[in-house]
Amino acid sequence: MSDDHDPVFEPPVNKLPFVVVVLFLIMAGIELALTAGEAGLVGGPEAIGWRLGLVRDWGFSGDLFDAMVAQGYFPPEHLARFITYPFIHLSFTNALISIVLMLALGKMAAEVMGQFVMLALFVLSGIGGALVYALVLNDPTWLVGAYPSVYGLIGGYSYVMWRKLSTTGGRQLEAFSLIGMLMGIQLVWSLFTSVGNGWVAELAGFVCGFGLSALLAPGEWSRILARLRQR
């Protein structure tokens, strides 16, 4: 028997890492349920308010965080909002863009840095983005959507490119071309419509993702320790 692979039986897309699949199923499952409810396919008349209910119950509020800090009381159900808000989106389009970016960037991060690191970038960048959003701004608008977490994955991608260019002698500033392009698009878009202050959380998510990659990427922590011992 031949060991050659028959191209007819090759999978149409490369296999996605398990953690990326899990995130996809959660994000897509929530959005499909909300969209179906708004279309009247499930849930009855009450389903129209599902999205707003999720924002209220699981979205992140800077005002709520300020109140927790002022009282010195941090209920677990409200701290959970740091983790749950990226899975709630204001529209099907926002969810679709977030999911597509998460699949592409998450696959890269998981394959290059490992699934644990990819998940850490996604979760911790979302937390960092929300924290900066609450501390820097006094905006009553609720923060929802996976953009801060996805921008953390962009930070991981930028770090991988930055390290690669440093070893090949390329221009390291090119590693930031993707984030520069996205921020530029947002700037142009803001000239035609109100984009809100979500970009603050997104930029903070990018910085968190880049910084975390410098610590969590395979071999990076050992390299840092080696440099410290040389001093």
PDB file of C-alpha atoms in Angstrom:
ATOM      1  CA  MET A   1       0.000   0.000   0.000  1.00  0.00           C
ATOM      2  CA  SER A   2       1.201   3.486  -0.765  1.00  0.00           C
ATOM      3  CA  ASP A   3       1.756   5.984   2.028  1.00  0.00           C
ATOM      4  CA  ASP A   4       1.123   8.906  -0.292  1.00  0.00           C
ATOM      5  CA  HIS A   5      -1.794  11.114   0.721  1.00  0.00           C
ATOM      6  CA  ASP A   6      -4.610  11.292  -1.768  1.00  0.00           C
ATOM      7  CA  PRO A   7      -5.309  15.022  -2.334  1.00  0.00           C
ATOM      8  CA  VAL A   8      -8.992  14.198  -2.670  1.00  0.00           C
ATOM      9  CA  PHE A   9      -9.086  13.331   1.039  1.00  0.00           C
ATOM     10  CA  GLU A  10      -7.052  16.315   2.234  1.00  0.00           C
ATOM     11  CA  PRO A  11      -9.062  18.575   4.584  1.00  0.00           C
ATOM     12  CA  PRO A  12     -10.247  21.814   2.898  1.00  0.00           C
ATOM     13  CA  VAL A  13      -8.800  23.907   5.769  1.00  0.00           C
ATOM     14  CA  ASN A  14      -5.971  23.322   8.175  1.00  0.00           C
ATOM     15  CA  LYS A  15      -7.004  21.831  11.473  1.00  0.00           C
ATOM     16  CA  LEU A  16      -7.737  24.465  14.087  1.00  0.00           C
ATOM     17  CA  PRO A  17      -6.209  24.168  17.574  1.00  0.00           C
ATOM     18  CA  PHE A  18      -8.641  22.879  20.199  1.00  0.00           C
ATOM     19  CA  VAL A  19      -8.704  26.101  22.253  1.00  0.00           C
ATOM     20  CA  VAL A  20      -9.526  28.143  19.137  1.00  0.00           C
ATOM     21  CA  VAL A  21     -12.403  25.798  18.339  1.00  0.00           C
ATOM     22  CA  VAL A  22     -13.770  26.142  21.882  1.00  0.00           C
ATOM     23  CA  LEU A  23     -13.651  29.941  21.722  1.00  0.00           C
ATOM     24  CA  PHE A  24     -15.292  29.860  18.307  1.00  0.00           C
ATOM     25  CA  LEU A  25     -18.134  27.637  19.533  1.00  0.00           C
ATOM     26  CA  ILE A  26     -18.807  29.890  22.527  1.00  0.00           C
ATOM     27  CA  MET A  27     -18.735  33.130  20.544  1.00  0.00           C
ATOM     28  CA  ALA A  28     -20.662  31.784  17.572  1.00  0.00           C
ATOM     29  CA  GLY A  29     -23.179  29.919  19.746  1.00  0.00           C
ATOM     30  CA  ILE A  30     -24.073  33.017  21.750  1.00  0.00           C
ATOM     31  CA  GLU A  31     -24.398  35.191  18.661  1.00  0.00           C
ATOM     32  CA  LEU A  32     -26.482  32.645  16.757  1.00  0.00           C
ATOM     33  CA  ALA A  33     -28.890  32.374  19.689  1.00  0.00           C
ATOM     34  CA  LEU A  34     -29.212  36.160  19.955  1.00  0.00           C
ATOM     35  CA  THR A  35     -29.658  36.617  16.199  1.00  0.00           C
ATOM     36  CA  ALA A  36     -32.241  33.843  16.050  1.00  0.00           C
ATOM     37  CA  GLY A  37     -34.097  35.410  18.958  1.00  0.00           C
ATOM     38  CA  GLU A  38     -34.144  38.837  17.315  1.00  0.00           C
ATOM     39  CA  ALA A  39     -35.472  37.237  14.130  1.00  0.00           C
ATOM     40  CA  GLY A  40     -38.305  35.624  16.083  1.00  0.00           C
ATOM     41  CA  LEU A  41     -37.110  32.085  15.388  1.00  0.00           C
ATOM     42  CA  VAL A  42     -36.669  31.102  19.044  1.00  0.00           C
ATOM     43  CA  GLY A  43     -37.627  32.353  22.467  1.00  0.00           C
ATOM     44  CA  GLY A  44     -40.816  34.176  21.636  1.00  0.00           C
ATOM     45  CA  PRO A  45     -41.299  37.944  22.103  1.00  0.00           C
ATOM     46  CA  GLU A  46     -38.947  38.021  25.111  1.00  0.00           C
ATOM     47  CA  ALA A  47     -36.026  36.984  22.918  1.00  0.00           C
ATOM     48  CA  ILE A  48     -35.842  40.465  21.410  1.00  0.00           C
ATOM     49  CA  GLY A  49     -34.401  41.705  24.688  1.00  0.00           C
ATOM     50  CA  TRP A  50     -31.862  38.906  25.148  1.00  0.00           C
ATOM     51  CA  ARG A  51     -28.937  40.947  23.819  1.00  0.00           C
ATOM     52  CA  LEU A  52     -29.558  43.928  26.090  1.00  0.00           C
ATOM     53  CA  GLY A  53     -30.090  41.555  28.996  1.00  0.00           C
ATOM     54  CA  LEU A  54     -26.704  39.921  28.398  1.00  0.00           C
ATOM     55  CA  VAL A  55     -25.033  43.325  28.183  1.00  0.00           C
ATOM     56  CA  ARG A  56     -26.602  44.321  31.508  1.00  0.00           C
ATOM     57  CA  ASP A  57     -25.839  41.033  33.276  1.00  0.00           C
ATOM     58  CA  TRP A  58     -22.423  40.139  31.817  1.00  0.00           C
ATOM     59  CA  GLY A  59     -21.029  43.232  30.077  1.00  0.00           C
ATOM     60  CA  PHE A  60     -18.348  45.424  31.643  1.00  0.00           C
ATOM     61  CA  SER A  61     -19.271  48.763  33.184  1.00  0.00           C
ATOM     62  CA  GLY A  62     -16.667  51.334  34.154  1.00  0.00           C
ATOM     63  CA  ASP A  63     -19.164  52.938  36.525  1.00  0.00           C
ATOM     64  CA  LEU A  64     -19.782  49.607  38.241  1.00  0.00           C
ATOM     65  CA  PHE A  65     -16.051  49.040  38.594  1.00  0.00           C
ATOM     66  CA  ASP A  66     -15.600  52.529  40.075  1.00  0.00           C
ATOM     67  CA  ALA A  67     -18.339  51.752  42.598  1.00  0.00           C
ATOM     68  CA  MET A  68     -16.611  48.504  43.587  1.00  0.00           C
ATOM     69  CA  VAL A  69     -13.317  50.331  44.090  1.00  0.00           C
ATOM     70  CA  ALA A  70     -14.997  53.091  46.130  1.00  0.00           C
ATOM     71  CA  GLN A  71     -16.693  50.544  48.390  1.00  0.00           C
ATOM     72  CA  GLY A  72     -13.721  48.210  48.553  1.00  0.00           C
ATOM     73  CA  TYR A  73     -16.058  45.328  47.763  1.00  0.00           C
ATOM     74  CA  PHE A  74     -15.526  43.110  44.716  1.00  0.00           C
ATOM     75  CA  PRO A  75     -18.334  40.554  44.255  1.00  0.00           C
ATOM     76  CA  PRO A  76     -17.235  37.554  42.141  1.00  0.00           C
ATOM     77  CA  GLU A  77     -20.265  37.900  39.863  1.00  0.00           C
ATOM     78  CA  HIS A  78     -19.125  41.408  38.906  1.00  0.00           C
ATOM     79  CA  LEU A  79     -15.436  40.507  38.631  1.00  0.00           C
ATOM     80  CA  ALA A  80     -16.532  37.810  36.181  1.00  0.00           C
ATOM     81  CA  ARG A  81     -17.533  40.594  33.801  1.00  0.00           C
ATOM     82  CA  PHE A  82     -13.839  41.097  32.993  1.00  0.00           C
ATOM     83  CA  ILE A  83     -13.911  37.632  31.391  1.00  0.00           C
ATOM     84  CA  THR A  84     -17.461  37.448  30.030  1.00  0.00           C
ATOM     85  CA  TYR A  85     -17.799  40.778  28.193  1.00  0.00           C
ATOM     86  CA  PRO A  86     -15.721  39.706  25.136  1.00  0.00           C
ATOM     87  CA  PHE A  87     -18.309  37.037  24.316  1.00  0.00           C
ATOM     88  CA  ILE A  88     -21.194  39.522  23.993  1.00  0.00           C
ATOM     89  CA  HIS A  89     -21.527  41.698  20.890  1.00  0.00           C
ATOM     90  CA  LEU A  90     -23.856  44.525  19.981  1.00  0.00           C
ATOM     91  CA  SER A  91     -24.611  43.183  16.504  1.00  0.00           C
ATOM     92  CA  PHE A  92     -24.148  40.188  14.252  1.00  0.00           C
ATOM     93  CA  THR A  93     -21.626  42.117  12.129  1.00  0.00           C
ATOM     94  CA  ASN A  94     -19.440  42.963  15.128  1.00  0.00           C
ATOM     95  CA  ALA A  95     -19.540  39.348  16.236  1.00  0.00           C
ATOM     96  CA  LEU A  96     -18.669  38.077  12.748  1.00  0.00           C
ATOM     97  CA  ILE A  97     -15.613  40.353  12.438  1.00  0.00           C
ATOM     98  CA  SER A  98     -14.425  39.394  15.924  1.00  0.00           C
ATOM     99  CA  ILE A  99     -14.830  35.688  15.220  1.00  0.00           C
ATOM    100  CA  VAL A 100     -12.979  35.849  11.884  1.00  0.00           C
ATOM    101  CA  LEU A 101     -10.069  37.742  13.447  1.00  0.00           C
ATOM    102  CA  MET A 102      -9.976  35.395  16.426  1.00  0.00           C
ATOM    103  CA  LEU A 103      -9.842  32.331  14.166  1.00  0.00           C
ATOM    104  CA  ALA A 104      -6.997  33.713  12.034  1.00  0.00           C
ATOM    105  CA  LEU A 105      -4.882  35.264  14.779  1.00  0.00           C
ATOM    106  CA  GLY A 106      -5.747  32.614  17.367  1.00  0.00           C
ATOM    107  CA  LYS A 107      -4.613  29.840  15.052  1.00  0.00           C
ATOM    108  CA  MET A 108      -1.307  31.602  14.483  1.00  0.00           C
ATOM    109  CA  ALA A 109      -0.740  32.300  18.181  1.00  0.00           C
ATOM    110  CA  ALA A 110      -1.634  28.754  19.231  1.00  0.00           C
ATOM    111  CA  GLU A 111       0.621  27.162  16.617  1.00  0.00           C
ATOM    112  CA  VAL A 112       3.586  29.444  17.273  1.00  0.00           C
ATOM    113  CA  MET A 113       3.357  29.980  21.037  1.00  0.00           C
ATOM    114  CA  GLY A 114       1.127  27.144  22.210  1.00  0.00           C
ATOM    115  CA  GLN A 115      -2.558  26.850  23.056  1.00  0.00           C
ATOM    116  CA  PHE A 116      -2.129  27.868  26.704  1.00  0.00           C
ATOM    117  CA  VAL A 117      -0.344  31.082  25.708  1.00  0.00           C
ATOM    118  CA  MET A 118      -2.965  31.839  23.071  1.00  0.00           C
ATOM    119  CA  LEU A 119      -5.768  31.480  25.627  1.00  0.00           C
ATOM    120  CA  ALA A 120      -3.825  33.575  28.139  1.00  0.00           C
ATOM    121  CA  LEU A 121      -3.356  36.337  25.564  1.00  0.00           C
ATOM    122  CA  PHE A 122      -7.056  36.341  24.722  1.00  0.00           C
ATOM    123  CA  VAL A 123      -8.307  36.374  28.317  1.00  0.00           C
ATOM    124  CA  LEU A 124      -5.674  38.598  29.955  1.00  0.00           C
ATOM    125  CA  SER A 125      -5.706  41.156  27.133  1.00  0.00           C
ATOM    126  CA  GLY A 126      -9.458  41.423  27.535  1.00  0.00           C
ATOM    127  CA  ILE A 127      -9.014  41.976  31.271  1.00  0.00           C
ATOM    128  CA  GLY A 128      -6.275  44.543  30.705  1.00  0.00           C
ATOM    129  CA  GLY A 129      -8.330  46.386  28.110  1.00  0.00           C
ATOM    130  CA  ALA A 130     -11.345  46.639  30.427  1.00  0.00           C
ATOM    131  CA  LEU A 131      -9.184  47.724  33.369  1.00  0.00           C
ATOM    132  CA  VAL A 132      -7.584  50.557  31.391  1.00  0.00           C
ATOM    133  CA  TYR A 133     -11.017  51.517  29.998  1.00  0.00           C
ATOM    134  CA  ALA A 134     -12.336  51.897  33.542  1.00  0.00           C
ATOM    135  CA  LEU A 135      -9.290  53.637  35.015  1.00  0.00           C
ATOM    136  CA  VAL A 136      -8.517  56.089  32.219  1.00  0.00           C
ATOM    137  CA  LEU A 137     -12.036  57.047  31.149  1.00  0.00           C
ATOM    138  CA  ASN A 138     -15.189  58.159  32.896  1.00  0.00           C
ATOM    139  CA  ASP A 139     -17.439  56.715  30.208  1.00  0.00           C
ATOM    140  CA  PRO A 140     -20.849  55.289  31.202  1.00  0.00           C
ATOM    141  CA  THR A 141     -20.993  53.257  27.976  1.00  0.00           C
ATOM    142  CA  TRP A 142     -20.865  49.529  28.616  1.00  0.00           C
ATOM    143  CA  LEU A 143     -17.865  47.695  27.152  1.00  0.00           C
ATOM    144  CA  VAL A 144     -18.736  44.544  25.227  1.00  0.00           C
ATOM    145  CA  GLY A 145     -17.224  42.623  22.349  1.00  0.00           C
ATOM    146  CA  ALA A 146     -14.043  40.649  21.724  1.00  0.00           C
ATOM    147  CA  TYR A 147     -12.055  43.454  20.094  1.00  0.00           C
ATOM    148  CA  PRO A 148      -9.777  44.120  23.123  1.00  0.00           C
ATOM    149  CA  SER A 149      -9.029  40.391  23.350  1.00  0.00           C
ATOM    150  CA  VAL A 150      -8.499  40.116  19.594  1.00  0.00           C
ATOM    151  CA  TYR A 151      -6.188  43.114  19.701  1.00  0.00           C
ATOM    152  CA  GLY A 152      -4.235  41.187  22.336  1.00  0.00           C
ATOM    153  CA  LEU A 153      -3.753  38.452  19.745  1.00  0.00           C
ATOM    154  CA  ILE A 154      -2.617  41.135  17.306  1.00  0.00           C
ATOM    155  CA  GLY A 155      -0.099  42.134  19.966  1.00  0.00           C
ATOM    156  CA  GLY A 156       1.111  38.538  20.056  1.00  0.00           C
ATOM    157  CA  TYR A 157       1.380  38.460  16.269  1.00  0.00           C
ATOM    158  CA  SER A 158       3.306  41.745  16.317  1.00  0.00           C
ATOM    159  CA  TYR A 159       5.713  40.386  18.921  1.00  0.00           C
ATOM    160  CA  VAL A 160       6.399  37.256  16.874  1.00  0.00           C
ATOM    161  CA  MET A 161       7.082  39.415  13.814  1.00  0.00           C
ATOM    162  CA  TRP A 162       9.221  41.820  15.863  1.00  0.00           C
ATOM    163  CA  ARG A 163      11.398  38.974  17.148  1.00  0.00           C
ATOM    164  CA  LYS A 164      11.647  37.416  13.691  1.00  0.00           C
ATOM    165  CA  LEU A 165      12.708  40.701  12.103  1.00  0.00           C
ATOM    166  CA  SER A 166      15.295  41.238  14.842  1.00  0.00           C
ATOM    167  CA  THR A 167      16.974  37.958  13.960  1.00  0.00           C
ATOM    168  CA  THR A 168      16.818  38.451  10.202  1.00  0.00           C
ATOM    169  CA  GLY A 169      17.978  42.062  10.230  1.00  0.00           C
ATOM    170  CA  GLY A 170      14.701  43.455   8.966  1.00  0.00           C
ATOM    171  CA  ARG A 171      13.049  46.705   9.989  1.00  0.00           C
ATOM    172  CA  GLN A 172      11.360  45.893  13.284  1.00  0.00           C
ATOM    173  CA  LEU A 173       8.865  48.724  12.890  1.00  0.00           C
ATOM    174  CA  GLU A 174       7.237  46.644  10.159  1.00  0.00           C
ATOM    175  CA  ALA A 175       5.965  44.340  12.931  1.00  0.00           C
ATOM    176  CA  PHE A 176       3.508  47.074  13.897  1.00  0.00           C
ATOM    177  CA  SER A 177       2.064  47.558  10.422  1.00  0.00           C
ATOM    178  CA  LEU A 178      -1.126  45.617  11.232  1.00  0.00           C
ATOM    179  CA  ILE A 179      -1.984  47.561  14.384  1.00  0.00           C
ATOM    180  CA  GLY A 180      -1.058  50.792  12.616  1.00  0.00           C
ATOM    181  CA  MET A 181      -3.389  49.979   9.738  1.00  0.00           C
ATOM    182  CA  LEU A 182      -6.281  49.094  12.069  1.00  0.00           C
ATOM    183  CA  MET A 183      -5.836  52.235  14.154  1.00  0.00           C
ATOM    184  CA  GLY A 184      -5.655  54.267  10.936  1.00  0.00           C
ATOM    185  CA  ILE A 185      -8.918  52.748   9.696  1.00  0.00           C
ATOM    186  CA  GLN A 186     -10.575  53.630  12.995  1.00  0.00           C
ATOM    187  CA  LEU A 187      -9.286  57.196  12.753  1.00  0.00           C
ATOM    188  CA  VAL A 188     -10.706  57.605   9.256  1.00  0.00           C
ATOM    189  CA  TRP A 189     -13.974  55.952  10.268  1.00  0.00           C
ATOM    190  CA  SER A 190     -14.300  58.354  13.211  1.00  0.00           C
ATOM    191  CA  LEU A 191     -14.474  61.243  10.731  1.00  0.00           C
ATOM    192  CA  PHE A 192     -17.804  59.916   9.426  1.00  0.00           C
ATOM    193  CA  THR A 193     -19.418  58.410  12.519  1.00  0.00           C
ATOM    194  CA  SER A 194     -19.059  58.215  16.268  1.00  0.00           C
ATOM    195  CA  VAL A 195     -16.825  55.276  17.186  1.00  0.00           C
ATOM    196  CA  GLY A 196     -16.907  55.785  20.937  1.00  0.00           C
ATOM    197  CA  ASN A 197     -14.055  55.177  23.344  1.00  0.00           C
ATOM    198  CA  GLY A 198     -13.742  51.437  22.796  1.00  0.00           C
ATOM    199  CA  TRP A 199     -10.448  52.058  21.008  1.00  0.00           C
ATOM    200  CA  VAL A 200      -8.868  52.783  24.396  1.00  0.00           C
ATOM    201  CA  ALA A 201      -9.612  49.220  25.541  1.00  0.00           C
ATOM    202  CA  GLU A 202      -8.500  47.840  22.174  1.00  0.00           C
ATOM    203  CA  LEU A 203      -5.165  49.656  22.240  1.00  0.00           C
ATOM    204  CA  ALA A 204      -4.644  48.567  25.851  1.00  0.00           C
ATOM    205  CA  GLY A 205      -5.428  44.999  24.796  1.00  0.00           C
ATOM    206  CA  PHE A 206      -2.772  45.222  22.092  1.00  0.00           C
ATOM    207  CA  VAL A 207      -0.161  46.486  24.563  1.00  0.00           C
ATOM    208  CA  CYS A 208      -1.078  43.696  27.000  1.00  0.00           C
ATOM    209  CA  GLY A 209      -0.798  41.075  24.271  1.00  0.00           C
ATOM    210  CA  PHE A 210       2.583  42.360  23.130  1.00  0.00           C
ATOM    211  CA  GLY A 211       3.948  42.540  26.682  1.00  0.00           C
ATOM    212  CA  LEU A 212       2.573  39.157  27.706  1.00  0.00           C
ATOM    213  CA  SER A 213       4.123  37.544  24.635  1.00  0.00           C
ATOM    214  CA  ALA A 214       7.515  38.789  25.778  1.00  0.00           C
ATOM    215  CA  LEU A 215       7.003  36.768  28.977  1.00  0.00           C
ATOM    216  CA  LEU A 216       4.944  33.782  27.876  1.00  0.00           C
ATOM    217  CA  ALA A 217       6.247  32.931  24.407  1.00  0.00           C
ATOM    218  CA  PRO A 218       8.334  29.729  24.375  1.00  0.00           C
ATOM    219  CA  GLY A 219      11.920  30.425  25.410  1.00  0.00           C
ATOM    220  CA  GLU A 220      11.360  34.101  26.206  1.00  0.00           C
ATOM    221  CA  TRP A 221      11.342  33.732  30.006  1.00  0.00           C
ATOM    222  CA  SER A 222      14.554  31.696  29.906  1.00  0.00           C
ATOM    223  CA  ARG A 223      16.140  34.328  27.677  1.00  0.00           C
ATOM    224  CA  ILE A 224      15.165  37.067  30.150  1.00  0.00           C
ATOM    225  CA  LEU A 225      16.602  35.121  33.088  1.00  0.00           C
ATOM    226  CA  ALA A 226      19.821  34.504  31.160  1.00  0.00           C
ATOM    227  CA  ARG A 227      20.215  38.218  30.502  1.00  0.00           C
ATOM    228  CA  LEU A 228      19.609  39.030  34.171  1.00  0.00           C
ATOM    229  CA  ARG A 229      22.297  36.546  35.252  1.00  0.00           C
ATOM    230  CA  GLN A 230      24.794  38.217  32.912  1.00  0.00           C
ATOM    231  CA  ARG A 231      24.413  41.548  34.706  1.00  0.00           C
TER     232      ARG A 231
END
